[in-house]
Amino acid sequence: MKAFELAGFWLRFAAFLVDSIILSAPMYIIKSVFPQTASIINLAICALYFIFFVSVFGKTPGKMFFRIKVVKSDLKPVGWKEGTLRFLGTVLSQILLFGGYIIMLWDKNRQTLHDKITGTYVIIEK
């Protein structure tokens, strides 16, 4: 893992904040219009957003803004399988009180739980 630079915690966190801001407007509207089912609908929107962008482009709009992307260990693009498993891994990380994210602070390859599950890395684009 030396031919490229791995994205660190704060860069990845900033990208996630951008994605959260992008998602907040539609999620707020849905919560206002469908208060009883908003949680399920918003989870589906998040799933579609993260799975689509990571699977098709290797990066979400937040990652695009900070010029970082998700790749497999051979540096090839991720596919739908990895994109879907990564999203499910992020849900697990959140259930574990964000412990799945925090582990990257001590990981030599800066991998989160969902990176380890899918064998992916987040790298800085040159």
mmCIF file of C-alpha atoms in Angstrom:
data_model
loop_
_atom_site.group_PDB
_atom_site.id
_atom_site.type_symbol
_atom_site.label_atom_id
_atom_site.label_comp_id
_atom_site.label_asym_id
_atom_site.label_seq_id
_atom_site.Cartn_x
_atom_site.Cartn_y
_atom_site.Cartn_z
ATOM 1 C CA MET A 1 0.000 0.000 0.000
ATOM 2 C CA LYS A 2 2.830 2.423 -0.795
ATOM 3 C CA ALA A 3 2.088 3.500 -4.412
ATOM 4 C CA PHE A 4 -0.528 5.993 -3.265
ATOM 5 C CA GLU A 5 -1.440 8.137 -0.292
ATOM 6 C CA LEU A 6 -4.140 6.896 2.061
ATOM 7 C CA ALA A 7 -6.787 9.397 3.144
ATOM 8 C CA GLY A 8 -6.699 10.158 6.848
ATOM 9 C CA PHE A 9 -9.454 10.426 9.414
ATOM 10 C CA TRP A 10 -10.086 14.172 9.181
ATOM 11 C CA LEU A 11 -10.194 14.249 5.391
ATOM 12 C CA ARG A 12 -12.673 11.377 5.352
ATOM 13 C CA PHE A 13 -14.691 13.006 8.138
ATOM 14 C CA ALA A 14 -14.879 16.288 6.191
ATOM 15 C CA ALA A 15 -16.088 14.418 3.096
ATOM 16 C CA PHE A 16 -18.756 12.715 5.199
ATOM 17 C CA LEU A 17 -19.882 16.114 6.525
ATOM 18 C CA VAL A 18 -20.339 17.384 2.957
ATOM 19 C CA ASP A 19 -22.411 14.294 2.130
ATOM 20 C CA SER A 20 -24.460 14.829 5.293
ATOM 21 C CA ILE A 21 -25.178 18.430 4.309
ATOM 22 C CA ILE A 22 -26.260 17.317 0.822
ATOM 23 C CA LEU A 23 -28.589 14.690 2.294
ATOM 24 C CA SER A 24 -30.010 16.902 5.052
ATOM 25 C CA ALA A 25 -32.420 18.932 2.876
ATOM 26 C CA PRO A 26 -34.289 15.993 1.307
ATOM 27 C CA MET A 27 -34.268 14.159 4.631
ATOM 28 C CA TYR A 28 -35.775 17.164 6.413
ATOM 29 C CA ILE A 29 -38.513 17.469 3.781
ATOM 30 C CA ILE A 30 -39.329 13.774 4.055
ATOM 31 C CA LYS A 31 -39.493 14.019 7.838
ATOM 32 C CA SER A 32 -41.934 16.923 7.502
ATOM 33 C CA VAL A 33 -44.147 15.198 4.936
ATOM 34 C CA PHE A 34 -43.991 11.600 6.188
ATOM 35 C CA PRO A 35 -43.243 11.782 9.930
ATOM 36 C CA GLN A 36 -44.301 8.195 10.704
ATOM 37 C CA THR A 37 -42.153 6.560 8.026
ATOM 38 C CA ALA A 38 -39.375 9.139 7.674
ATOM 39 C CA SER A 39 -36.732 6.976 9.362
ATOM 40 C CA ILE A 40 -37.203 4.100 6.933
ATOM 41 C CA ILE A 41 -37.435 6.370 3.881
ATOM 42 C CA ASN A 42 -34.363 8.357 4.934
ATOM 43 C CA LEU A 43 -32.373 5.166 5.521
ATOM 44 C CA ALA A 44 -33.326 4.058 2.005
ATOM 45 C CA ILE A 45 -32.244 7.426 0.576
ATOM 46 C CA CYS A 46 -28.892 7.192 2.366
ATOM 47 C CA ALA A 47 -28.427 3.631 1.139
ATOM 48 C CA LEU A 48 -29.171 4.603 -2.461
ATOM 49 C CA TYR A 49 -26.924 7.678 -2.264
ATOM 50 C CA PHE A 50 -23.874 5.970 -0.781
ATOM 51 C CA ILE A 51 -24.224 2.667 -2.651
ATOM 52 C CA PHE A 52 -24.806 4.370 -6.021
ATOM 53 C CA PHE A 53 -21.995 6.917 -5.816
ATOM 54 C CA VAL A 54 -19.394 4.520 -4.395
ATOM 55 C CA SER A 55 -20.341 1.684 -6.769
ATOM 56 C CA VAL A 56 -20.504 3.815 -9.936
ATOM 57 C CA PHE A 57 -17.893 6.528 -9.312
ATOM 58 C CA GLY A 58 -15.841 5.165 -6.415
ATOM 59 C CA LYS A 59 -16.655 8.314 -4.479
ATOM 60 C CA THR A 60 -19.544 10.321 -3.123
ATOM 61 C CA PRO A 61 -19.922 14.038 -3.864
ATOM 62 C CA GLY A 62 -18.215 14.724 -0.522
ATOM 63 C CA LYS A 63 -15.274 12.542 -1.506
ATOM 64 C CA MET A 64 -15.226 14.210 -4.953
ATOM 65 C CA PHE A 65 -14.951 17.623 -3.272
ATOM 66 C CA PHE A 66 -11.917 16.503 -1.266
ATOM 67 C CA ARG A 67 -10.426 14.447 -4.128
ATOM 68 C CA ILE A 68 -10.477 11.095 -2.372
ATOM 69 C CA LYS A 69 -11.875 7.808 -3.630
ATOM 70 C CA VAL A 70 -12.598 4.235 -2.615
ATOM 71 C CA VAL A 71 -10.600 1.480 -4.326
ATOM 72 C CA LYS A 72 -10.095 -2.238 -3.930
ATOM 73 C CA SER A 73 -6.747 -3.539 -2.691
ATOM 74 C CA ASP A 74 -5.549 -3.902 -6.305
ATOM 75 C CA LEU A 75 -6.463 -0.219 -6.897
ATOM 76 C CA LYS A 76 -9.316 -1.218 -9.211
ATOM 77 C CA PRO A 77 -12.705 0.457 -8.829
ATOM 78 C CA VAL A 78 -15.233 -0.967 -6.415
ATOM 79 C CA GLY A 79 -18.420 -2.504 -7.751
ATOM 80 C CA TRP A 80 -21.981 -2.887 -6.554
ATOM 81 C CA LYS A 81 -21.069 -5.719 -4.193
ATOM 82 C CA GLU A 82 -18.401 -3.673 -2.394
ATOM 83 C CA GLY A 83 -20.546 -0.529 -2.464
ATOM 84 C CA THR A 84 -23.457 -2.348 -0.854
ATOM 85 C CA LEU A 85 -21.317 -4.131 1.744
ATOM 86 C CA ARG A 86 -19.540 -0.860 2.589
ATOM 87 C CA PHE A 87 -22.874 0.806 3.281
ATOM 88 C CA LEU A 88 -24.014 -2.080 5.481
ATOM 89 C CA GLY A 89 -20.649 -1.859 7.252
ATOM 90 C CA THR A 90 -21.171 1.853 7.927
ATOM 91 C CA VAL A 91 -24.531 1.057 9.502
ATOM 92 C CA LEU A 92 -22.807 -1.537 11.697
ATOM 93 C CA SER A 93 -20.115 1.007 12.618
ATOM 94 C CA GLN A 94 -22.788 3.456 13.720
ATOM 95 C CA ILE A 95 -24.574 0.787 15.753
ATOM 96 C CA LEU A 96 -21.230 0.140 17.467
ATOM 97 C CA LEU A 97 -21.174 3.784 18.607
ATOM 98 C CA PHE A 98 -18.905 4.768 15.699
ATOM 99 C CA GLY A 99 -16.208 2.365 16.879
ATOM 100 C CA GLY A 100 -15.944 1.021 13.342
ATOM 101 C CA TYR A 101 -14.757 4.448 12.221
ATOM 102 C CA ILE A 102 -12.474 5.161 15.156
ATOM 103 C CA ILE A 103 -10.389 2.028 14.591
ATOM 104 C CA MET A 104 -8.836 3.692 11.557
ATOM 105 C CA LEU A 105 -6.918 5.995 13.897
ATOM 106 C CA TRP A 106 -4.759 3.026 14.959
ATOM 107 C CA ASP A 107 -4.800 1.079 11.707
ATOM 108 C CA LYS A 108 -1.631 1.253 9.597
ATOM 109 C CA ASN A 109 -3.742 1.203 6.397
ATOM 110 C CA ARG A 110 -6.246 3.724 7.799
ATOM 111 C CA GLN A 111 -9.094 1.284 7.276
ATOM 112 C CA THR A 112 -12.448 1.511 8.992
ATOM 113 C CA LEU A 113 -14.559 -1.533 9.797
ATOM 114 C CA HIS A 114 -16.401 -1.236 6.480
ATOM 115 C CA ASP A 115 -13.067 -0.977 4.634
ATOM 116 C CA LYS A 116 -11.887 -4.169 6.310
ATOM 117 C CA ILE A 117 -15.165 -5.982 5.541
ATOM 118 C CA THR A 118 -14.887 -5.139 1.837
ATOM 119 C CA GLY A 119 -11.103 -5.082 1.407
ATOM 120 C CA THR A 120 -11.190 -1.453 0.287
ATOM 121 C CA TYR A 121 -9.056 1.614 0.911
ATOM 122 C CA VAL A 122 -9.747 5.329 0.644
ATOM 123 C CA ILE A 123 -6.957 7.084 -1.213
ATOM 124 C CA ILE A 124 -6.105 10.640 -2.193
ATOM 125 C CA GLU A 125 -6.421 11.227 -5.933
ATOM 126 C CA LYS A 126 -3.398 12.718 -7.631
#
